[in-house]
């Protein structure tokens, strides 16, 4: 119980009705919004398992769209997310799907497109009590929760790249809690995911991106 | 300052002469590095949201996402205003407030999960209504919420507060235990009486299954929140009268967990058993998802 706060028990303050189907959904989409990194023009949600079955009754659809709009789990505008998205000209769709047995019963796959035509795929699981896990990014299995300051780097799978990333992080004095590398089975790219207890500065990110021959993208995601 | 179970919490109180609320706050200070004022202010925000949710259900007509509830708080209020009630004023207000907060929750309003969204009516219903009746100060209410939090921490650590894991006994039972403890402590009960109240509330609903119709946090959840509020009040009353729990709190928590573990998955939030699986429950389910 060392890390359990009394505010995990009395709290969070949230828009109902369900911590897993509503609050968790908001948080997954908030991560998706940050990963998409730009003005979002459209988003397709593919709902799996219990999400597919009960999304309307739990307002999972509004919650997901609310997260895409940048609303926090306690933002009352979530109820009006459809209207707000329409006003902003964001198009959206919800389709039940079956992602297979490998995924948690409360899972959503999001295809997010920005105004400059970039598309990101994010799969997230709502694992209970509003906690989430991002388990896939653009076809690559990954794992992070968003509870930490999380640096996501898409890199070329060549020697020297991990050293470059760790050097940049170390030179900024950032204390790394976890670091993992995920690589495609056969492919040119890999993801490095670094989780830190403290904020990861823009300058660290810029330093990493300064070697475009190694790095395709780098961005920081956090639900804190 | 930390405690793993009720026994350690009580020992902490006896050794230091501090209240359960104070020990819970100091634990939080150790954990976060925040000041006592910041921590109290954070709980104050929870209190404010609880209060607003209770009031909102009495003022507004709320429409739930699944359409299985709405207007219950106002119906109970109308009956209370009209004349003698079966339950008496405090109990009637408590169950009305609990049901009202569940209306807010089910219509995508702002609530405090305490400990879960599905049980969010119980603490505001029982504890805030009692606070009003007895004229507690804001600080007393906030202390009572920390006592509730301490009980919730112990149950979360040693068992579960999730309906999917331990059935409704774990969810609404824990909320009732937390509320009962908060009330007893605020009304001058000893740490032992506080734990007795929590134990009694858990015992009263041991074995209660989780069977939400159509998988939504509406029915029977809203009435189970009314039950939870009533459970908190009667458990507090007994403890304050000096009626102990024969089985100590920690053993009750353990028993509740074991009972939850033995519940088949059909009776743990999957909507495949209990009321969710009655002919009417199934008909509602297919109507909602047609
Ligand atoms: S029956 Fe309703 S209130 Fe009880 S645990 Fe299940 S979802 Fe929660």
XYZ file of C-alpha atoms and ligand atoms in Angstrom:
522
model
C 0.000 0.000 0.000
C 3.083 2.164 0.102
C 2.171 3.971 -3.078
C -1.573 4.051 -2.638
C -2.829 7.519 -1.799
C -5.955 8.246 0.210
C -7.068 10.164 -2.873
C -7.019 6.948 -4.887
C -9.679 5.724 -2.474
C -11.679 8.931 -2.106
C -11.292 10.128 -5.646
C -10.773 10.694 -8.434
C -13.298 13.419 -9.061
C -14.705 12.298 -12.367
C -17.515 12.468 -14.856
C -19.592 9.302 -14.406
C -20.816 6.731 -14.742
C -17.874 4.321 -14.722
C -14.207 4.654 -13.833
C -13.219 1.986 -16.349
C -15.694 2.740 -19.149
C -15.776 6.525 -18.816
C -12.743 7.951 -16.953
C -10.382 5.319 -18.403
C -11.694 6.005 -21.897
C -11.017 9.735 -21.509
C -7.450 8.995 -20.458
C -6.725 6.634 -23.367
C -7.944 9.244 -25.826
C -5.938 11.979 -24.086
C -2.821 9.933 -24.756
C -3.969 9.433 -28.351
C -4.391 13.171 -28.770
C -0.853 13.794 -27.562
C 0.588 11.105 -29.796
C -1.241 12.485 -32.833
C 0.605 15.726 -32.136
C -1.190 18.300 -34.220
C -4.667 19.561 -35.054
C -6.880 16.514 -35.276
C -9.291 16.392 -38.196
C -10.789 12.944 -37.826
C -10.771 9.944 -35.563
C -12.098 6.427 -35.888
C -12.707 4.421 -32.737
C -12.841 0.636 -32.868
C -14.313 -0.729 -29.664
C -13.432 -4.165 -28.388
C -15.005 -6.472 -25.781
C -17.118 -4.831 -23.114
C -16.393 -1.443 -24.675
C -18.047 -2.695 -27.870
C -21.066 -3.977 -26.005
C -21.781 -1.213 -23.502
C -20.194 1.916 -24.910
C -23.406 3.840 -25.397
C -24.763 3.150 -21.915
C -21.508 4.144 -20.269
C -20.934 7.192 -22.409
C -17.646 5.634 -23.522
C -18.136 7.263 -26.925
C -18.464 10.766 -25.484
C -15.599 10.085 -23.102
C -13.274 9.020 -25.925
C -14.197 12.000 -28.028
C -13.792 14.241 -24.970
C -10.251 12.962 -24.532
C -9.511 13.695 -28.193
C -10.763 17.241 -27.520
C -8.338 17.494 -24.609
C -10.886 17.346 -21.777
C -9.773 15.931 -18.424
C -11.738 13.171 -16.658
C -13.511 15.796 -14.540
C -14.485 18.142 -17.362
C -18.297 18.504 -17.587
C -18.014 19.289 -21.311
C -17.533 15.543 -21.912
C -21.331 15.181 -22.008
C -21.443 17.535 -25.010
C -18.402 16.043 -26.744
C -20.321 15.215 -29.958
C -21.502 18.792 -30.318
C -18.091 20.233 -29.466
C -16.368 17.981 -31.996
C -18.911 18.953 -34.661
C -18.261 22.625 -33.928
C -14.543 22.070 -34.367
C -15.134 20.170 -37.592
C -13.645 16.957 -36.235
C -15.243 13.915 -37.817
C -15.578 10.742 -35.786
C -16.967 7.231 -35.947
C -17.439 4.347 -33.529
C -17.422 0.727 -34.645
C -17.526 -2.425 -32.561
C -14.703 -4.755 -33.448
C -12.983 -7.915 -32.261
C -9.283 -7.458 -31.638
C -8.885 -11.032 -30.430
C -8.040 -12.677 -27.141
C -4.756 -10.875 -26.633
C -6.498 -7.685 -25.602
C -8.186 -6.692 -22.346
C -12.024 -6.666 -22.434
C -12.055 -2.860 -22.256
C -9.955 -1.923 -25.244
C -10.175 0.699 -27.953
C -8.192 1.043 -31.162
C -7.988 4.605 -32.411
C -7.039 5.846 -35.856
C -6.357 9.536 -35.506
C -5.727 11.794 -38.500
C -4.363 15.311 -38.240
C -5.012 18.229 -40.584
C -1.688 17.678 -42.326
C -2.734 14.135 -43.167
C -0.626 12.226 -40.624
C -2.337 9.144 -39.265
C -1.574 7.507 -35.907
C -2.835 4.219 -34.610
C -3.106 3.856 -30.837
C -4.557 0.899 -28.942
C -5.316 1.406 -25.271
C -6.779 -0.760 -22.526
C -8.798 0.493 -19.566
C -7.582 -1.846 -16.867
C -9.721 -0.747 -13.916
C -10.349 2.208 -11.627
C -9.569 4.628 -14.453
C -6.048 3.274 -14.932
C -4.992 2.596 -18.495
C -2.324 0.903 -20.543
C -1.293 1.830 -24.060
C -0.438 -1.456 -25.739
C 0.077 -0.676 -29.405
C 1.416 2.247 -31.414
C 1.286 2.227 -35.210
C 1.286 -1.546 -35.371
C 4.058 -2.003 -32.790
C 3.224 -3.647 -29.451
C 4.388 -1.400 -26.602
C 3.438 -0.909 -22.967
C 3.101 2.230 -20.892
C 0.530 3.767 -18.558
C 0.892 7.531 -18.900
C 1.266 7.794 -15.113
C 4.891 8.830 -15.591
C 6.327 11.454 -17.867
C 6.712 9.269 -20.898
C 9.060 9.923 -23.785
C 8.167 8.083 -26.975
C 10.837 7.940 -29.659
C 10.376 6.409 -33.083
C 13.832 5.615 -34.364
C 15.639 3.863 -37.148
C 16.719 0.415 -36.017
C 20.450 1.033 -36.420
C 23.423 0.846 -34.048
C 24.127 3.893 -31.917
C 20.608 5.128 -31.630
C 19.993 3.955 -28.053
C 23.257 5.549 -26.971
C 22.219 8.834 -28.589
C 18.884 8.844 -26.748
C 20.343 7.985 -23.356
C 23.066 10.595 -23.755
C 20.519 13.313 -24.460
C 18.457 12.268 -21.457
C 21.475 12.056 -19.170
C 22.831 15.436 -20.295
C 19.558 17.022 -19.169
C 19.898 15.378 -15.754
C 16.673 13.410 -16.110
C 16.353 10.414 -13.840
C 14.922 7.487 -15.807
C 12.494 5.150 -14.037
C 12.068 2.712 -16.955
C 13.433 2.430 -20.446
C 12.363 -0.125 -23.021
C 13.022 -0.661 -26.707
C 10.383 -2.251 -28.911
C 11.296 -3.304 -32.401
C 9.209 -4.573 -35.255
C 9.860 -8.176 -36.197
C 11.079 -7.191 -39.607
C 11.258 -3.530 -40.182
C 13.407 -0.507 -40.186
C 11.942 1.187 -37.168
C 11.874 0.681 -33.413
C 10.299 2.537 -30.508
C 12.094 3.583 -27.361
C 9.862 4.390 -24.427
C 11.337 6.109 -21.418
C 9.357 6.764 -18.270
C 10.571 9.341 -15.773
C 9.332 10.630 -12.451
C 10.136 14.191 -13.353
C 9.219 16.303 -16.328
C 11.106 15.631 -19.560
C 12.114 19.002 -20.958
C 11.477 20.231 -24.485
C 15.215 20.751 -24.833
C 15.857 17.049 -24.185
C 13.333 16.199 -26.873
C 14.909 18.687 -29.272
C 18.358 17.244 -28.668
C 17.068 13.777 -29.484
C 15.379 14.995 -32.644
C 18.531 16.833 -33.715
C 19.762 13.648 -35.395
C 17.111 13.050 -38.053
C 19.241 10.308 -39.599
C 18.516 8.275 -36.445
C 15.255 9.651 -35.144
C 11.922 9.952 -36.876
C 9.811 11.409 -34.063
C 10.090 12.082 -30.344
C 7.387 13.384 -28.061
C 6.397 13.410 -24.421
C 3.078 12.108 -23.137
C 1.820 12.378 -19.588
C -1.486 12.097 -17.771
C -0.165 13.816 -14.666
C 3.514 6.730 9.735
C 1.896 3.806 7.980
C -0.533 0.998 8.725
C -1.242 -2.266 6.939
C -4.454 -3.170 8.692
C -6.957 -2.119 11.304
C -4.933 -3.511 14.170
C -1.895 -1.434 13.239
C -4.035 1.636 12.737
C -5.555 1.245 16.189
C -2.109 0.653 17.714
C -0.849 3.833 16.031
C -3.691 5.782 17.616
C -3.091 4.307 21.055
C 0.693 4.836 20.960
C 0.662 8.384 19.621
C -2.602 9.626 21.060
C -3.494 10.875 17.603
C -6.801 10.454 15.819
C -7.276 8.173 12.819
C -7.796 11.265 10.656
C -4.491 12.747 11.794
C -2.626 9.501 11.160
C -4.130 9.228 7.693
C -3.111 12.822 6.919
C 0.445 12.270 8.184
C 0.741 9.131 6.094
C -0.288 11.174 3.078
C 2.290 13.862 3.955
C 5.009 11.193 4.022
C 3.814 9.814 0.726
C 3.463 13.032 -1.249
C 5.703 15.507 0.533
C 2.748 17.911 0.580
C 1.861 20.062 3.569
C -1.076 19.239 5.804
C -2.905 22.286 4.434
C -2.517 21.137 0.839
C -3.749 17.671 1.702
C -6.750 19.009 3.587
C -7.484 21.362 0.676
C -7.461 18.420 -1.724
C -10.014 16.571 0.418
C -12.006 19.782 0.615
C -12.353 19.664 -3.181
C -13.752 16.142 -2.947
C -16.154 17.292 -0.266
C -17.334 20.196 -2.425
C -17.990 17.934 -5.408
C -19.942 15.502 -3.202
C -22.049 18.341 -1.822
C -22.724 19.743 -5.306
C -23.789 16.336 -6.595
C -26.284 15.915 -3.733
C -27.764 19.362 -4.409
C -27.823 18.944 -8.160
C -30.030 15.867 -8.059
C -32.609 17.760 -5.997
C -32.648 20.717 -8.375
C -32.291 19.257 -11.845
C -34.076 16.658 -13.854
C -31.332 14.240 -14.812
C -31.478 11.683 -17.589
C -29.322 8.646 -17.226
C -27.481 7.151 -20.187
C -29.324 3.826 -19.933
C -32.665 5.330 -18.961
C -33.130 3.057 -15.941
C -33.185 5.795 -13.328
C -33.932 9.462 -12.750
C -35.938 11.549 -10.299
C -35.591 9.247 -7.277
C -33.971 11.843 -5.003
C -36.777 14.267 -5.677
C -39.444 11.648 -5.085
C -38.000 10.828 -1.676
C -37.704 14.525 -0.865
C -41.347 15.104 -1.803
C -42.431 12.288 0.460
C -40.320 13.612 3.319
C -41.769 17.082 2.866
C -45.315 15.726 2.760
C -45.388 14.054 6.097
C -44.340 11.141 8.196
C -41.863 8.793 6.586
C -41.215 5.171 7.356
C -37.505 5.768 7.839
C -37.516 9.044 9.722
C -35.919 12.227 8.544
C -32.180 11.453 8.730
C -32.468 8.055 7.075
C -34.835 9.342 4.420
C -32.501 12.216 3.555
C -29.497 9.893 3.512
C -30.998 7.412 1.069
C -32.347 10.270 -1.063
C -28.924 11.890 -1.267
C -27.252 8.564 -2.071
C -29.722 7.897 -4.884
C -29.377 11.454 -6.135
C -25.610 11.228 -6.457
C -26.100 8.037 -8.450
C -28.450 9.983 -10.748
C -25.699 12.527 -11.291
C -23.219 9.739 -11.980
C -25.468 7.896 -14.411
C -26.152 11.081 -16.373
C -22.458 11.804 -16.863
C -22.249 14.407 -14.126
C -19.303 15.141 -11.854
C -18.908 12.842 -8.843
C -16.174 11.578 -6.539
C -15.404 7.878 -6.856
C -15.582 6.785 -3.207
C -14.170 4.231 -3.433
C -15.639 3.608 -6.912
C -18.003 5.418 -9.243
C -20.565 2.647 -8.720
C -20.633 3.344 -4.981
C -20.275 7.125 -5.182
C -23.596 7.857 -3.468
C -22.887 6.193 -0.143
C -20.398 8.566 1.499
C -22.203 11.750 0.475
C -25.571 10.185 1.353
C -24.761 8.982 4.840
C -21.845 11.085 6.001
C -22.848 14.485 4.646
C -26.439 14.039 5.780
C -25.304 13.134 9.285
C -22.921 16.096 9.256
C -25.808 18.395 8.446
C -28.011 16.922 11.125
C -25.322 17.325 13.804
C -23.977 20.636 12.520
C -20.374 19.526 11.991
C -17.850 22.129 10.901
C -16.142 21.770 7.520
C -12.985 20.620 9.295
C -14.888 17.904 11.123
C -16.364 16.718 7.835
C -12.933 16.654 6.221
C -11.522 14.710 9.181
C -14.366 12.218 8.821
C -13.509 11.794 5.135
C -9.892 11.008 6.050
C -11.126 8.363 8.487
C -13.253 6.913 5.681
C -10.176 7.045 3.477
C -8.075 5.153 6.025
C -10.624 2.333 6.066
C -10.771 2.342 2.270
C -6.985 2.115 2.073
C -6.920 -0.935 4.313
C -9.675 -2.711 2.371
C -7.993 -1.906 -0.955
C -4.671 -3.171 0.336
C -5.887 -6.382 1.930
C -8.921 -7.213 -0.207
C -10.634 -5.323 -3.022
C -13.191 -2.566 -3.525
C -14.051 -3.582 -7.069
C -17.335 -5.242 -8.000
C -15.642 -7.036 -10.878
C -13.244 -8.659 -8.431
C -15.268 -9.143 -5.249
C -18.919 -8.498 -6.035
C -21.127 -5.730 -4.707
C -20.158 -6.590 -1.111
C -16.690 -5.304 -2.019
C -17.926 -2.154 -3.690
C -20.968 -0.863 -1.815
C -19.954 -2.798 1.306
C -16.612 -1.009 1.435
C -18.207 2.379 0.840
C -20.600 1.724 3.705
C -17.753 0.601 5.959
C -15.809 3.758 5.136
C -18.809 6.007 5.777
C -19.740 4.241 9.025
C -16.201 4.690 10.319
C -16.164 8.383 9.377
C -19.449 8.979 11.181
C -18.427 7.127 14.342
C -15.132 8.926 14.556
C -16.730 12.345 14.062
C -19.272 11.615 16.758
C -16.557 10.845 19.295
C -16.236 7.073 18.948
C -12.947 5.430 19.899
C -10.663 3.940 17.232
C -11.968 0.508 18.237
C -15.571 1.615 17.810
C -14.654 3.128 14.466
C -13.253 -0.195 13.274
C -16.250 -2.027 14.731
C -18.593 0.137 12.691
C -16.630 -0.618 9.520
C -16.609 -4.335 10.326
C -20.360 -4.354 10.936
C -21.109 -2.596 7.649
C -19.035 -5.143 5.729
C -20.617 -8.069 7.550
C -24.127 -6.788 6.843
C -23.764 -7.252 3.101
C -21.307 -10.114 2.948
C -22.003 -12.205 -0.136
C -23.841 -9.501 -2.054
C -23.314 -10.117 -5.753
C -22.630 -7.628 -8.525
C -25.325 -7.947 -11.188
C -25.879 -4.646 -12.982
C -28.642 -4.769 -15.577
C -27.187 -4.380 -19.062
C -23.809 -3.912 -17.410
C -24.642 -0.297 -16.567
C -24.075 1.420 -13.235
C -27.772 2.141 -12.790
C -29.907 -0.714 -11.532
C -29.697 -2.276 -8.978
C -26.713 -0.031 -8.220
C -28.669 3.040 -7.271
C -30.761 1.186 -4.696
C -27.674 -0.607 -3.439
C -26.239 2.833 -2.768
C -29.337 3.687 -0.747
C -28.810 0.413 1.093
C -25.162 1.311 1.610
C -26.070 4.671 3.127
C -28.567 3.010 5.460
C -26.026 0.317 6.278
C -23.499 2.987 7.237
C -25.982 4.673 9.545
C -27.117 1.532 11.355
C -23.547 0.262 11.686
C -22.455 3.595 13.147
C -25.406 3.629 15.518
C -24.546 0.169 16.813
C -20.873 0.945 17.316
C -21.640 4.202 19.126
C -24.085 2.347 21.368
C -21.189 0.113 22.385
C -22.211 -2.930 20.371
C -18.927 -4.439 19.159
C -18.295 -6.567 16.117
C -17.725 -10.116 17.268
C -15.371 -10.726 14.370
C -12.587 -8.098 14.309
C -12.396 -5.746 11.320
C -9.271 -7.281 9.753
C -10.766 -10.763 9.842
C -13.974 -9.476 8.291
C -12.003 -7.837 5.469
C -10.209 -11.101 4.873
C -13.454 -13.088 4.895
C -15.078 -10.637 2.492
C -12.145 -11.047 0.115
C -12.348 -14.835 0.250
C -16.098 -14.780 -0.354
C -15.509 -12.479 -3.334
C -12.873 -14.801 -4.760
C -15.328 -17.685 -4.633
C -18.047 -15.824 -6.490
C -18.467 -17.143 -10.025
C -17.609 -14.643 -12.725
C -21.311 -14.453 -13.693
C -21.907 -12.607 -10.419
C -19.038 -10.173 -10.719
C -20.102 -7.283 -12.959
C -20.359 -9.320 -16.149
C -24.169 -8.944 -16.255
C -24.475 -12.687 -16.835
C -26.179 -13.543 -13.539
C -28.417 -12.272 -10.758
C -30.840 -9.474 -11.620
C -29.058 -8.791 -14.905
C -29.982 -12.268 -16.064
C -33.687 -12.263 -15.166
C -36.177 -12.215 -18.065
C -36.835 -8.527 -17.415
C -33.144 -7.747 -17.007
C -32.372 -9.473 -20.299
C -35.256 -7.720 -22.055
C -33.967 -4.344 -20.876
C -30.502 -5.294 -21.987
C -31.609 -6.159 -25.521
C -33.750 -3.026 -25.699
C -30.759 -0.838 -24.789
C -28.354 -2.533 -27.177
C -30.677 -3.320 -30.071
S -24.192 -4.168 -8.547
Fe -23.787 -2.078 -9.266
S -23.164 -0.986 -7.396
Fe -23.003 -3.167 -6.941
S -20.864 -3.613 -7.398
Fe -22.062 -4.104 -9.232
S -21.920 -2.262 -10.509
Fe -21.299 -1.669 -8.416
